XYZ file of N, CA and C in Angstrom:
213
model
N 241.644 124.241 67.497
C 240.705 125.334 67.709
C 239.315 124.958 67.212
N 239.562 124.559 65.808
C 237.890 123.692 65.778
C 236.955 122.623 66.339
N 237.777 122.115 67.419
C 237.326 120.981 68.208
C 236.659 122.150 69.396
N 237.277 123.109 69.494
C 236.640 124.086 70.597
C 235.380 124.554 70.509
N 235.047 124.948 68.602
C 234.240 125.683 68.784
C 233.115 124.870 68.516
N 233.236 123.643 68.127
C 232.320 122.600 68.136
C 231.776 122.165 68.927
N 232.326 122.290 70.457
C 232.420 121.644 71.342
C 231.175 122.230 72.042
N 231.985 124.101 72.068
C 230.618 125.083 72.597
C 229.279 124.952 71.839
N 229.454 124.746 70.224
C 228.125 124.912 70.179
C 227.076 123.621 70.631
N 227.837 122.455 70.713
C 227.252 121.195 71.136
C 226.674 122.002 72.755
N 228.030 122.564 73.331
C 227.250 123.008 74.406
C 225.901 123.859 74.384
N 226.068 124.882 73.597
C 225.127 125.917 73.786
C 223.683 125.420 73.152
N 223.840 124.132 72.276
C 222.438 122.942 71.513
C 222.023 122.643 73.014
N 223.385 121.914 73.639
C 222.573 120.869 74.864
C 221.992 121.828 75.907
N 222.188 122.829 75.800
C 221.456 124.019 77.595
C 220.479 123.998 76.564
N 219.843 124.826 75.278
C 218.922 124.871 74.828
C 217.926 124.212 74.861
N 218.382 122.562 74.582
C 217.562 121.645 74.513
C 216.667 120.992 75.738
N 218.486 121.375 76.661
C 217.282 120.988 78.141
C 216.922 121.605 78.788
N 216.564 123.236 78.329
C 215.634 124.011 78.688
C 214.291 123.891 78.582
N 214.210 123.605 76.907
C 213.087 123.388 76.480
C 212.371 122.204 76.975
N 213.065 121.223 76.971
C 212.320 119.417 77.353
C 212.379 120.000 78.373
N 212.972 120.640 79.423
C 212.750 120.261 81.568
C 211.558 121.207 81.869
N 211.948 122.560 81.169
C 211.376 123.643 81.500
C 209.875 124.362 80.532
N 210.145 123.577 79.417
C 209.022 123.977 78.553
C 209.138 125.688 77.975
N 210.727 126.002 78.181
C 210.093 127.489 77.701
C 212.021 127.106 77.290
N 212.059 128.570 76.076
C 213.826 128.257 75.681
C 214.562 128.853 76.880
N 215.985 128.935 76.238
C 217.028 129.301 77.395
C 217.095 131.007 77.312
N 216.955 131.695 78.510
C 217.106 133.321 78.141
C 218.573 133.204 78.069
N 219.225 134.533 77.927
C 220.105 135.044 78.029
C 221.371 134.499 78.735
N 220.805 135.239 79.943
C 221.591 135.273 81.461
C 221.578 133.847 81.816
N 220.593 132.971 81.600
C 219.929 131.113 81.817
C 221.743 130.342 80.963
N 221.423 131.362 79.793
C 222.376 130.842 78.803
C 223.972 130.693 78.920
N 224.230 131.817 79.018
C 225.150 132.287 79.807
C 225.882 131.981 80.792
N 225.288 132.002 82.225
C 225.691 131.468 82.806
C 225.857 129.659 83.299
N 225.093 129.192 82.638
C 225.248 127.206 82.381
C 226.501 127.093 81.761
N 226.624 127.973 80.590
C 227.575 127.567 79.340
C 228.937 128.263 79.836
N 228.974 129.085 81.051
C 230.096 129.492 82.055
C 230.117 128.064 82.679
N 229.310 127.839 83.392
C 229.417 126.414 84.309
C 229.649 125.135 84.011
N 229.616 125.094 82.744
C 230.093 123.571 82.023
C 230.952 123.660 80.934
N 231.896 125.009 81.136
C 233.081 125.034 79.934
C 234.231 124.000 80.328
N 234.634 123.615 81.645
C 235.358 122.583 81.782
C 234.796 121.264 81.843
N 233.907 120.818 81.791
C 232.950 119.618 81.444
C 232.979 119.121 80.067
N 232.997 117.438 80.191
C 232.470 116.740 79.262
C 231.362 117.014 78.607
N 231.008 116.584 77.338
C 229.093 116.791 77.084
C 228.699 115.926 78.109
N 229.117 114.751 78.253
C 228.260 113.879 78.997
C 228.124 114.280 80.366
N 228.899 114.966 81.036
C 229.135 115.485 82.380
C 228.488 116.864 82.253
N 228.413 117.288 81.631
C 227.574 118.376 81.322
C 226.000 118.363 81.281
N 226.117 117.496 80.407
C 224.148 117.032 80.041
C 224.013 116.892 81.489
N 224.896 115.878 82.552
C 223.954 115.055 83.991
C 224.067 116.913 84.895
N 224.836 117.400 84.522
C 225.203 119.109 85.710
C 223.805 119.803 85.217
N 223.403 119.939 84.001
C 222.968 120.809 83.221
C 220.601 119.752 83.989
N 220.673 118.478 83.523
C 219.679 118.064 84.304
C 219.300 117.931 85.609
N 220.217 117.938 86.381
C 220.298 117.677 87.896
C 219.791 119.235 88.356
N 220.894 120.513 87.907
C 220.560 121.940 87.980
C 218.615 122.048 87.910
N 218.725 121.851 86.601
C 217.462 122.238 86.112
C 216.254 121.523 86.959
N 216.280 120.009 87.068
C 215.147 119.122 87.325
C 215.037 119.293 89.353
N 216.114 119.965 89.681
C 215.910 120.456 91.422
C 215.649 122.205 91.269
N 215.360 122.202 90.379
C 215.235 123.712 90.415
C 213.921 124.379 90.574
N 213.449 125.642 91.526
C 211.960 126.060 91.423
C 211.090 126.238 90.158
N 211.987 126.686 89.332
C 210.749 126.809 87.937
C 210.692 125.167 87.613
N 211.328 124.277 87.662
C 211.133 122.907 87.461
C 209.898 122.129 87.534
N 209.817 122.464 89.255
C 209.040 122.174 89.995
C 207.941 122.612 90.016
N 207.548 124.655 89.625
C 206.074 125.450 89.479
C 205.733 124.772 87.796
N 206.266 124.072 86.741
C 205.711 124.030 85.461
C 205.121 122.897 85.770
N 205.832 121.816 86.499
C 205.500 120.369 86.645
C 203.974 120.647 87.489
N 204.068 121.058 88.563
C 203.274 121.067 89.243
C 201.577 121.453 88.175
N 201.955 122.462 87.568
C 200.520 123.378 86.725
C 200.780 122.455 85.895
N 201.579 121.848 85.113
C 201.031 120.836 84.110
C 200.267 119.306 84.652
N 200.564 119.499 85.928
C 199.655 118.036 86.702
C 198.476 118.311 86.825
N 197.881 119.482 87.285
C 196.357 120.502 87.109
C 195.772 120.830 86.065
N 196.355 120.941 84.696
C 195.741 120.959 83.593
C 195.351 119.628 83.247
């Protein structure tokens, strides 16, 4: 059971983290939530590539990148 709950919070560190580095803003709620639904049968490592691939094809990805190329 403690390998479980270790496991989630590694999960719920790694959505956080690559919210912040992809997206520049933290993970809401619902953001949270539902990733950490989507990668409960996942590896970390299979997780981290689901969790970057999601994020880095995603529209807010793409509107931060874009305004941070204009500043």
């Amino acid at each position: 059971m403690r390998y479980d709950i270790k496991e989630n919070y590694l999960k719920i560190h790694l959505i956080k983290t690559t919210y912040k580095t992809l997206l520049g803003r933290p993970a809401d709620s619902d953001g949270l939530k539902n990733y950490l639904n989507a990668i409960a049968n996942k590896s970390l490592a299979e997780s981290a590539e689901f969790l970057n691939s999601s994020l880095i094809h995603s529209d807010e990805f793409y509107c931060f990148h874009e305004i941070q190329n204009v500043i």
